[in-house]
mmCIF file of C-alpha atoms in Angstrom:
data_model
loop_
_atom_site.group_PDB
_atom_site.id
_atom_site.type_symbol
_atom_site.label_atom_id
_atom_site.label_comp_id
_atom_site.label_asym_id
_atom_site.label_seq_id
_atom_site.Cartn_x
_atom_site.Cartn_y
_atom_site.Cartn_z
ATOM 1 C CA MET A 1 0.553 0.064 -0.482
ATOM 2 C CA LEU A 2 2.650 2.831 0.964
ATOM 3 C CA ARG A 3 5.129 1.602 -1.905
ATOM 4 C CA ARG A 4 1.502 2.747 -4.264
ATOM 5 C CA VAL A 5 1.873 6.050 -2.641
ATOM 6 C CA ILE A 6 4.923 6.663 -2.853
ATOM 7 C CA VAL A 7 4.386 5.989 -6.530
ATOM 8 C CA GLY A 8 1.437 8.143 -6.821
ATOM 9 C CA LEU A 9 3.009 11.159 -5.575
ATOM 10 C CA ALA A 10 5.843 10.402 -7.716
ATOM 11 C CA VAL A 11 3.732 10.943 -10.659
ATOM 12 C CA LEU A 12 2.016 13.691 -9.802
ATOM 13 C CA ALA A 13 5.047 15.010 -9.066
ATOM 14 C CA ALA A 14 6.117 14.437 -12.693
ATOM 15 C CA LEU A 15 3.085 15.806 -13.893
ATOM 16 C CA ALA A 16 2.649 18.692 -11.367
ATOM 17 C CA SER A 17 6.765 19.497 -13.399
ATOM 18 C CA GLY A 18 5.668 18.837 -16.897
ATOM 19 C CA LEU A 19 3.093 21.057 -16.728
ATOM 20 C CA TRP A 20 5.220 24.009 -15.030
ATOM 21 C CA PHE A 21 7.782 24.095 -17.912
ATOM 22 C CA VAL A 22 4.821 24.000 -20.490
ATOM 23 C CA SER A 23 3.314 26.435 -19.299
ATOM 24 C CA ALA A 24 7.333 28.101 -18.726
ATOM 25 C CA ARG A 25 7.548 27.635 -22.088
ATOM 26 C CA GLY A 26 4.494 29.138 -23.423
ATOM 27 C CA ILE A 27 4.897 32.194 -21.420
ATOM 28 C CA GLU A 28 8.097 32.742 -22.655
ATOM 29 C CA ARG A 29 6.308 32.103 -26.401
ATOM 30 C CA VAL A 30 3.479 34.567 -25.288
ATOM 31 C CA VAL A 31 6.028 37.664 -24.374
ATOM 32 C CA THR A 32 8.753 36.577 -26.865
ATOM 33 C CA GLY A 33 4.589 36.926 -30.240
ATOM 34 C CA TRP A 34 4.779 40.150 -28.503
ATOM 35 C CA LEU A 35 8.315 41.211 -29.056
ATOM 36 C CA GLU A 36 8.032 40.362 -32.555
ATOM 37 C CA ALA A 37 5.257 41.838 -32.782
ATOM 38 C CA ARG A 38 5.642 45.359 -31.827
ATOM 39 C CA ALA A 39 8.801 44.518 -33.486
ATOM 40 C CA ALA A 40 6.637 43.778 -37.073
ATOM 41 C CA GLU A 41 4.641 47.102 -36.617
ATOM 42 C CA GLY A 42 8.049 49.415 -36.614
ATOM 43 C CA TRP A 43 8.622 49.355 -32.895
ATOM 44 C CA LEU A 44 12.568 49.054 -31.770
ATOM 45 C CA VAL A 45 13.445 46.289 -29.776
ATOM 46 C CA ARG A 46 16.254 45.432 -28.606
ATOM 47 C CA TYR A 47 16.918 42.278 -25.219
ATOM 48 C CA GLU A 48 20.489 40.628 -23.819
ATOM 49 C CA ASP A 49 17.778 37.769 -22.760
ATOM 50 C CA LEU A 50 14.611 36.815 -22.624
ATOM 51 C CA GLY A 51 13.901 33.931 -19.487
ATOM 52 C CA VAL A 52 11.581 32.600 -17.087
ATOM 53 C CA THR A 53 12.598 30.479 -14.105
ATOM 54 C CA GLY A 54 10.603 30.282 -10.833
ATOM 55 C CA PHE A 55 10.400 26.463 -10.910
ATOM 56 C CA PRO A 56 8.262 24.854 -9.070
ATOM 57 C CA SER A 57 5.721 28.024 -7.880
ATOM 58 C CA ARG A 58 6.255 30.267 -9.722
ATOM 59 C CA PHE A 59 6.544 31.990 -13.471
ATOM 60 C CA ARG A 60 9.492 34.207 -13.004
ATOM 61 C CA THR A 61 9.990 36.156 -16.436
ATOM 62 C CA GLU A 62 13.121 38.819 -16.788
ATOM 63 C CA PHE A 63 14.324 40.887 -18.978
ATOM 64 C CA THR A 64 18.476 41.667 -19.277
ATOM 65 C CA ALA A 65 18.832 44.844 -21.585
ATOM 66 C CA MET A 66 15.863 46.010 -22.136
ATOM 67 C CA GLU A 67 15.129 48.528 -24.991
ATOM 68 C CA LEU A 68 11.773 49.534 -26.082
ATOM 69 C CA ALA A 69 11.576 53.150 -28.678
ATOM 70 C CA ASP A 70 7.723 53.261 -30.234
ATOM 71 C CA PRO A 71 7.920 55.375 -32.963
ATOM 72 C CA GLU A 72 4.749 56.896 -33.037
ATOM 73 C CA THR A 73 4.930 58.607 -29.704
ATOM 74 C CA ASN A 74 9.448 58.395 -29.875
ATOM 75 C CA TRP A 75 9.472 57.909 -26.435
ATOM 76 C CA VAL A 76 12.128 55.897 -26.008
ATOM 77 C CA TRP A 77 12.418 52.793 -22.297
ATOM 78 C CA THR A 78 16.246 51.422 -21.376
ATOM 79 C CA LEU A 79 16.111 49.374 -18.433
ATOM 80 C CA PRO A 80 18.865 47.436 -17.296
ATOM 81 C CA ALA A 81 16.503 44.139 -15.751
ATOM 82 C CA LEU A 82 12.814 43.658 -15.733
ATOM 83 C CA THR A 83 11.391 41.214 -13.971
ATOM 84 C CA LEU A 84 7.535 40.333 -13.697
ATOM 85 C CA GLU A 85 6.562 36.850 -10.981
ATOM 86 C CA GLN A 86 3.152 34.855 -11.327
ATOM 87 C CA ARG A 87 1.913 32.344 -8.342
ATOM 88 C CA ALA A 88 1.697 29.031 -10.849
ATOM 89 C CA PHE A 89 -1.004 29.019 -9.827
ATOM 90 C CA ARG A 90 -2.721 33.137 -10.316
ATOM 91 C CA PRO A 91 -1.762 33.581 -13.547
ATOM 92 C CA ASP A 92 -4.252 36.718 -13.105
ATOM 93 C CA HIS A 93 -1.338 38.096 -10.801
ATOM 94 C CA LEU A 94 1.367 40.284 -11.429
ATOM 95 C CA ARG A 95 3.961 41.618 -9.635
ATOM 96 C CA ALA A 96 6.211 43.949 -11.426
ATOM 97 C CA THR A 97 10.145 44.357 -10.273
ATOM 98 C CA TRP A 98 11.496 47.824 -12.230
ATOM 99 C CA PRO A 99 15.270 47.875 -11.951
ATOM 100 C CA ALA A 100 17.084 50.640 -9.512
ATOM 101 C CA THR A 101 17.746 52.371 -12.582
ATOM 102 C CA GLN A 102 16.444 53.320 -15.950
ATOM 103 C CA GLU A 103 15.379 55.749 -18.949
ATOM 104 C CA LEU A 104 13.136 57.836 -20.630
ATOM 105 C CA SER A 105 13.966 59.647 -24.304
ATOM 106 C CA SER A 106 12.105 61.643 -25.696
ATOM 107 C CA PRO A 107 12.388 63.264 -29.129
ATOM 108 C CA ASP A 108 12.967 66.417 -26.092
ATOM 109 C CA GLN A 109 15.155 65.553 -23.091
ATOM 110 C CA ARG A 110 16.114 61.748 -21.388
ATOM 111 C CA LEU A 111 15.412 61.174 -17.761
ATOM 112 C CA THR A 112 16.873 59.087 -15.690
ATOM 113 C CA ILE A 113 15.057 57.608 -13.432
ATOM 114 C CA THR A 114 16.398 55.865 -9.345
ATOM 115 C CA ALA A 115 14.925 54.367 -7.195
ATOM 116 C CA ALA A 116 15.643 52.416 -3.905
ATOM 117 C CA THR A 117 12.132 51.204 -4.617
ATOM 118 C CA MET A 118 9.806 50.451 -6.824
ATOM 119 C CA THR A 119 7.090 47.218 -7.191
ATOM 120 C CA SER A 120 3.670 47.374 -8.745
ATOM 121 C CA GLU A 121 1.377 44.458 -7.756
ATOM 122 C CA LEU A 122 -1.614 43.639 -10.336
ATOM 123 C CA ASP A 123 -4.486 41.955 -10.584
ATOM 124 C CA VAL A 124 -5.606 40.911 -14.530
ATOM 125 C CA GLN A 125 -7.865 39.774 -17.202
ATOM 126 C CA PRO A 126 -4.981 37.389 -18.879
ATOM 127 C CA SER A 127 -8.107 36.103 -21.915
ATOM 128 C CA ALA A 128 -9.506 39.980 -21.533
ATOM 129 C CA GLY A 129 -6.165 41.569 -23.533
ATOM 130 C CA PHE A 130 -4.599 41.596 -19.670
ATOM 131 C CA ALA A 131 -7.341 44.262 -18.517
ATOM 132 C CA LEU A 132 -6.057 46.196 -15.177
ATOM 133 C CA ASP A 133 -8.207 44.830 -12.365
ATOM 134 C CA LEU A 134 -5.733 46.603 -9.771
ATOM 135 C CA SER A 135 -2.595 47.962 -9.104
ATOM 136 C CA ASP A 136 -0.633 48.520 -7.050
ATOM 137 C CA THR A 137 3.297 50.911 -6.793
ATOM 138 C CA VAL A 138 5.376 51.518 -3.326
ATOM 139 C CA LEU A 139 7.665 53.771 -4.733
ATOM 140 C CA ALA A 140 10.680 54.780 -2.179
ATOM 141 C CA ASP A 141 13.880 57.005 -2.443
ATOM 142 C CA VAL A 142 13.045 58.134 -6.148
ATOM 143 C CA ALA A 143 14.982 60.141 -8.216
ATOM 144 C CA VAL A 144 13.909 62.211 -11.662
ATOM 145 C CA GLU A 145 16.629 63.232 -13.300
ATOM 146 C CA SER A 146 17.322 65.070 -16.624
ATOM 147 C CA ASP A 147 20.189 66.386 -19.028
ATOM 148 C CA ALA A 148 17.982 69.549 -19.979
ATOM 149 C CA GLY A 149 19.613 69.720 -16.385
ATOM 150 C CA TRP A 150 17.130 69.907 -13.388
ATOM 151 C CA ARG A 151 15.842 66.812 -11.324
ATOM 152 C CA MET A 152 13.208 66.367 -9.062
ATOM 153 C CA THR A 153 12.760 63.273 -5.893
ATOM 154 C CA LEU A 154 10.411 61.667 -4.218
ATOM 155 C CA PRO A 155 11.166 59.662 -0.557
ATOM 156 C CA GLN A 156 8.095 57.952 -0.479
ATOM 157 C CA GLY A 157 5.241 57.376 -2.059
ATOM 158 C CA HIS A 158 1.711 55.069 -3.464
ATOM 159 C CA LEU A 159 -0.919 54.386 -5.999
ATOM 160 C CA THR A 160 -3.127 52.716 -7.056
ATOM 161 C CA MET A 161 -5.960 51.952 -9.440
ATOM 162 C CA ALA A 162 -8.717 49.908 -9.211
ATOM 163 C CA ARG A 163 -11.596 49.326 -11.495
ATOM 164 C CA ARG A 164 -14.928 49.256 -10.673
ATOM 165 C CA ASP A 165 -17.357 46.427 -9.930
ATOM 166 C CA GLY A 166 -19.638 46.635 -13.199
ATOM 167 C CA GLU A 167 -17.795 48.882 -14.704
ATOM 168 C CA ALA A 168 -15.301 48.093 -17.468
ATOM 169 C CA SER A 169 -13.325 51.179 -17.607
ATOM 170 C CA PHE A 170 -14.321 52.929 -13.912
ATOM 171 C CA TYR A 171 -11.144 53.447 -11.756
ATOM 172 C CA ASP A 172 -10.893 54.911 -8.432
ATOM 173 C CA VAL A 173 -7.009 56.063 -8.086
ATOM 174 C CA SER A 174 -5.383 57.280 -5.351
ATOM 175 C CA PHE A 175 -1.715 58.885 -4.739
ATOM 176 C CA SER A 176 -0.063 60.435 -2.067
ATOM 177 C CA ALA A 177 3.475 61.348 -1.332
ATOM 178 C CA SER A 178 5.751 63.440 1.430
ATOM 179 C CA GLU A 179 8.329 65.554 1.442
ATOM 180 C CA PHE A 180 8.280 65.932 -3.285
ATOM 181 C CA ALA A 181 11.173 67.699 -3.810
ATOM 182 C CA PRO A 182 9.658 69.769 -7.217
ATOM 183 C CA PRO A 183 13.179 70.189 -10.184
ATOM 184 C CA ALA A 184 14.334 72.903 -9.394
ATOM 185 C CA PRO A 185 13.632 76.170 -12.310
ATOM 186 C CA PHE A 186 9.812 74.730 -11.460
ATOM 187 C CA ARG A 187 10.896 76.167 -8.069
ATOM 188 C CA THR A 188 12.987 78.782 -8.937
ATOM 189 C CA ARG A 189 10.039 80.075 -11.949
ATOM 190 C CA LEU A 190 7.365 79.879 -9.266
ATOM 191 C CA ASP A 191 8.847 81.661 -6.051
ATOM 192 C CA PRO A 192 12.249 83.285 -7.193
ATOM 193 C CA ALA A 193 13.070 84.904 -3.761
ATOM 194 C CA ALA A 194 13.508 80.711 -2.170
ATOM 195 C CA ILE A 195 10.442 82.182 -0.008
ATOM 196 C CA LEU A 196 9.294 78.343 0.719
ATOM 197 C CA PRO A 197 11.457 75.451 0.934
ATOM 198 C CA GLU A 198 12.561 72.982 -1.579
ATOM 199 C CA THR A 199 9.752 69.832 -0.653
ATOM 200 C CA ILE A 200 5.944 69.685 -0.732
ATOM 201 C CA SER A 201 5.406 68.070 2.525
ATOM 202 C CA VAL A 202 2.416 66.419 1.242
ATOM 203 C CA LEU A 203 0.793 65.462 -1.800
ATOM 204 C CA ASP A 204 -2.685 63.996 -1.836
ATOM 205 C CA TYR A 205 -4.995 62.734 -4.376
ATOM 206 C CA GLU A 206 -8.000 60.270 -4.662
ATOM 207 C CA ALA A 207 -10.439 60.587 -7.178
ATOM 208 C CA GLY A 208 -13.055 58.464 -9.550
ATOM 209 C CA MET A 209 -12.189 58.355 -13.433
ATOM 210 C CA ARG A 210 -14.335 57.008 -16.024
ATOM 211 C CA PHE A 211 -11.189 56.482 -19.377
ATOM 212 C CA ASP A 212 -12.951 55.724 -22.967
ATOM 213 C CA ARG A 213 -11.046 52.529 -23.254
ATOM 214 C CA PRO A 214 -10.305 50.110 -20.380
ATOM 215 C CA TRP A 215 -6.684 49.898 -19.315
ATOM 216 C CA ASP A 216 -5.116 46.731 -21.150
ATOM 217 C CA ILE A 217 -2.297 45.820 -22.761
ATOM 218 C CA ARG A 218 -3.695 48.013 -26.261
ATOM 219 C CA ALA A 219 -2.125 50.830 -23.345
ATOM 220 C CA ILE A 220 1.375 50.104 -24.516
ATOM 221 C CA GLU A 221 0.542 48.505 -28.801
ATOM 222 C CA ASP A 222 -1.876 51.238 -29.245
ATOM 223 C CA ARG A 223 -2.309 54.364 -27.549
ATOM 224 C CA ARG A 224 -3.422 55.223 -23.605
ATOM 225 C CA PRO A 225 -6.975 55.642 -22.344
ATOM 226 C CA GLN A 226 -8.368 59.046 -22.422
ATOM 227 C CA ILE A 227 -10.465 61.017 -19.472
ATOM 228 C CA THR A 228 -13.751 60.914 -19.769
ATOM 229 C CA TYR A 229 -14.763 61.943 -16.349
ATOM 230 C CA LEU A 230 -12.996 62.936 -13.556
ATOM 231 C CA ASP A 231 -14.190 63.352 -9.881
ATOM 232 C CA LEU A 232 -11.833 64.401 -7.538
ATOM 233 C CA LYS A 233 -13.058 63.598 -4.108
ATOM 234 C CA GLU A 234 -9.660 65.902 -2.807
ATOM 235 C CA LEU A 235 -6.347 66.680 -3.869
ATOM 236 C CA GLU A 236 -4.625 67.951 -0.669
ATOM 237 C CA ALA A 237 -0.650 70.114 -1.110
ATOM 238 C CA VAL A 238 0.611 72.145 1.934
ATOM 239 C CA TRP A 239 4.414 73.594 0.879
ATOM 240 C CA GLY A 240 5.785 75.858 3.200
ATOM 241 C CA GLY A 241 2.479 78.324 4.890
ATOM 242 C CA LEU A 242 0.749 77.545 1.792
ATOM 243 C CA LEU A 243 -2.167 74.864 1.748
ATOM 244 C CA LEU A 244 -4.915 73.764 -1.566
ATOM 245 C CA ARG A 245 -7.225 71.490 -1.262
ATOM 246 C CA ALA A 246 -9.743 70.209 -3.985
ATOM 247 C CA ALA A 247 -13.077 69.120 -4.702
ATOM 248 C CA GLY A 248 -15.278 68.269 -7.837
ATOM 249 C CA THR A 249 -16.285 66.671 -10.860
ATOM 250 C CA LEU A 250 -15.612 67.626 -14.645
ATOM 251 C CA ASP A 251 -16.884 65.876 -18.205
ATOM 252 C CA VAL A 252 -14.298 65.601 -20.656
ATOM 253 C CA ASP A 253 -14.683 65.822 -24.188
ATOM 254 C CA ALA A 254 -13.303 63.792 -27.159
ATOM 255 C CA SER A 255 -10.578 66.820 -27.276
ATOM 256 C CA GLY A 256 -9.404 66.583 -23.916
ATOM 257 C CA LEU A 257 -11.582 70.020 -22.839
ATOM 258 C CA PRO A 258 -12.903 69.799 -19.041
ATOM 259 C CA GLU A 259 -16.387 70.701 -18.259
ATOM 260 C CA GLY A 260 -17.038 71.253 -14.881
ATOM 261 C CA GLU A 261 -16.340 73.021 -11.622
ATOM 262 C CA ILE A 262 -13.817 71.853 -8.712
ATOM 263 C CA ALA A 263 -14.512 73.830 -5.737
ATOM 264 C CA LEU A 264 -10.892 74.911 -4.230
ATOM 265 C CA ARG A 265 -9.558 76.531 -0.385
ATOM 266 C CA ALA A 266 -6.814 78.137 -0.279
ATOM 267 C CA GLU A 267 -4.549 79.472 2.364
ATOM 268 C CA ASN A 268 -2.814 82.393 2.261
ATOM 269 C CA TRP A 269 -3.661 83.071 -1.379
ATOM 270 C CA ARG A 270 -2.371 86.423 -1.828
ATOM 271 C CA ASP A 271 1.110 84.441 -1.487
ATOM 272 C CA MET A 272 -0.632 82.146 -4.598
ATOM 273 C CA ILE A 273 -1.744 84.202 -6.358
ATOM 274 C CA ALA A 274 2.048 85.793 -6.508
ATOM 275 C CA MET A 275 3.347 82.121 -7.964
ATOM 276 C CA ALA A 276 0.871 82.145 -10.737
ATOM 277 C CA VAL A 277 2.099 85.890 -11.385
ATOM 278 C CA ASN A 278 5.474 84.666 -11.901
ATOM 279 C CA ALA A 279 4.700 81.048 -13.901
ATOM 280 C CA GLY A 280 2.471 83.332 -16.706
ATOM 281 C CA ILE A 281 -0.311 81.799 -15.655
ATOM 282 C CA ILE A 282 -2.414 85.279 -14.584
ATOM 283 C CA PRO A 283 -0.866 88.363 -16.607
ATOM 284 C CA GLU A 284 0.834 91.390 -14.438
ATOM 285 C CA ARG A 285 -1.421 93.645 -15.715
ATOM 286 C CA MET A 286 -3.995 91.263 -14.010
ATOM 287 C CA ARG A 287 -2.193 91.295 -10.545
ATOM 288 C CA GLY A 288 -3.962 93.962 -9.257
ATOM 289 C CA THR A 289 -7.257 92.756 -10.453
ATOM 290 C CA ALA A 290 -6.826 89.044 -9.576
ATOM 291 C CA GLU A 291 -5.927 90.225 -6.426
ATOM 292 C CA GLY A 292 -8.923 92.733 -5.703
ATOM 293 C CA LEU A 293 -11.396 89.965 -6.552
ATOM 294 C CA LEU A 294 -9.963 87.339 -5.147
ATOM 295 C CA GLY A 295 -9.778 89.670 -2.074
ATOM 296 C CA VAL A 296 -14.141 90.076 -1.957
ATOM 297 C CA VAL A 297 -13.837 86.486 -2.301
ATOM 298 C CA ALA A 298 -11.953 86.011 0.991
ATOM 299 C CA GLY A 299 -13.528 88.389 2.870
ATOM 300 C CA LEU A 300 -17.359 86.235 2.065
ATOM 301 C CA SER A 301 -14.859 83.121 4.022
ATOM 302 C CA GLY A 302 -14.787 85.360 7.228
ATOM 303 C CA ASP A 303 -10.619 84.442 7.073
ATOM 304 C CA PRO A 304 -9.288 87.142 4.702
ATOM 305 C CA GLU A 305 -6.361 84.574 4.032
ATOM 306 C CA VAL A 306 -9.040 82.158 3.165
ATOM 307 C CA ILE A 307 -10.318 81.274 -0.307
ATOM 308 C CA ASP A 308 -13.359 78.914 -0.555
ATOM 309 C CA ALA A 309 -14.065 79.577 -4.393
ATOM 310 C CA ALA A 310 -14.716 77.451 -7.733
ATOM 311 C CA LEU A 311 -12.510 76.632 -10.140
ATOM 312 C CA GLY A 312 -14.745 76.622 -13.099
ATOM 313 C CA PHE A 313 -14.145 75.398 -17.392
ATOM 314 C CA SER A 314 -16.728 76.224 -19.975
ATOM 315 C CA GLY A 315 -17.105 76.777 -23.516
ATOM 316 C CA GLY A 316 -12.532 75.785 -22.833
ATOM 317 C CA ARG A 317 -12.503 78.630 -20.930
ATOM 318 C CA MET A 318 -11.487 78.487 -17.024
ATOM 319 C CA PHE A 319 -12.015 81.049 -14.693
ATOM 320 C CA LEU A 320 -11.604 81.380 -10.749
ATOM 321 C CA GLY A 321 -15.027 81.619 -9.275
ATOM 322 C CA PRO A 322 -15.683 85.831 -11.066
ATOM 323 C CA LEU A 323 -11.823 86.039 -13.012
ATOM 324 C CA PRO A 324 -10.665 84.621 -16.234
ATOM 325 C CA LEU A 325 -7.936 83.007 -16.425
ATOM 326 C CA GLY A 326 -7.630 81.986 -19.732
ATOM 327 C CA PRO A 327 -7.289 78.370 -22.204
ATOM 328 C CA ALA A 328 -8.157 75.488 -20.012
ATOM 329 C CA PRO A 329 -6.036 72.842 -20.035
ATOM 330 C CA ARG A 330 -6.682 70.032 -22.222
ATOM 331 C CA LEU A 331 -6.658 66.697 -20.443
ATOM 332 C CA VAL A 332 -4.623 64.627 -22.746
ATOM 333 C CA LEU A 333 -2.379 60.981 -21.666
ATOM 334 C CA ARG A 334 0.247 60.961 -24.143
#
C-alpha cells in the first residue's frame, strides 16, 4: 500500500513538473511573440536575454538589457533588467519589479530614473487583453534627472488604481507622497525669492476616473486610454505655509477639454497669486484686479487669508470665481 502511495505521489510530481515546464515555455512564446509583433509594427525592440524561471511554484519572467522605442510617440525606454512574477496557480496576479536605474527618452530630453524601491502588484484579466483590475505601486527614494538640467526627488509614494465592480473602464485612483522636491527651475519660476521650502510636504490625490476604454495591453500597443469623467474626491497639497484643497467633478470631451467645477480652498492665497503671476498663469497686468476680486471672495469666508471659491471650466475657458484665467488645459494622456 505504501509503495502505491509513493508511486502515485511520484507520478503526480512528474506531471506537475511537466506542466510547469510546458507553461513556462508557453509564457516565453507569448512574450517573445508580443515583442516580435511590436518590431513588425516598426518599434525598436532589443534585449540581451529573456527567460522564465521560478520552478516549481512561480513563473518569473526576466528581461535583461532591454530597449523599446515607440515610433508614434518617439519615446524610448531603456532598462538593464525587468522582472515579472506570477504564482503558478494565480496567472491573473503579477508582481513587477523595476530596476534601480532606467531611462526614458523623448525628442526633447532624456530622463534617468533611479529608485531604491519601485514595485507594482497587478491583478489583471489574461483572457481580456490583460485588462487591469487592480494595481498597487510602492515607491521609495525615487529621483528623476533630466539631461536638460533639472532634477526632482520623491522619498516615498504610493499609487493605487482599482477598477470598480461592474464597470469596464471606471477606476478609483489614489496617490500619496511626502516631501516631494519639484525641479529647481519649477521652484525658481514660482518662487524666485526662495521663500518656500524645497519640498512639498504633503501631496494627496483621490478620485474616480472614467476612461474611453479599459487599461489593458493596448495602452502600450496602441494609445493610452483617455479621461472622459473625473470625480475628484480630494486633492491636498501643503507647501510651507501654503495649503490647497480641491474637490469636484468634470466631464471631459473627446479633445480633452473639461467642463464642470472644482471647489477650491486656499490658505495664504496672496502668495499663490504671486506664484501664478510668476508662472504666467495670470498676466502681470491683471495682478491688481485678481487680488481685488479674490480679496472680496476671501472676505466672504470670514478669513481674509482663506479663499473658498470655484475653479470653473466652460467653453474651453477657465475661471477662478469671477476671475477669467484664460484657456482651459486639455486633459490628454500621451
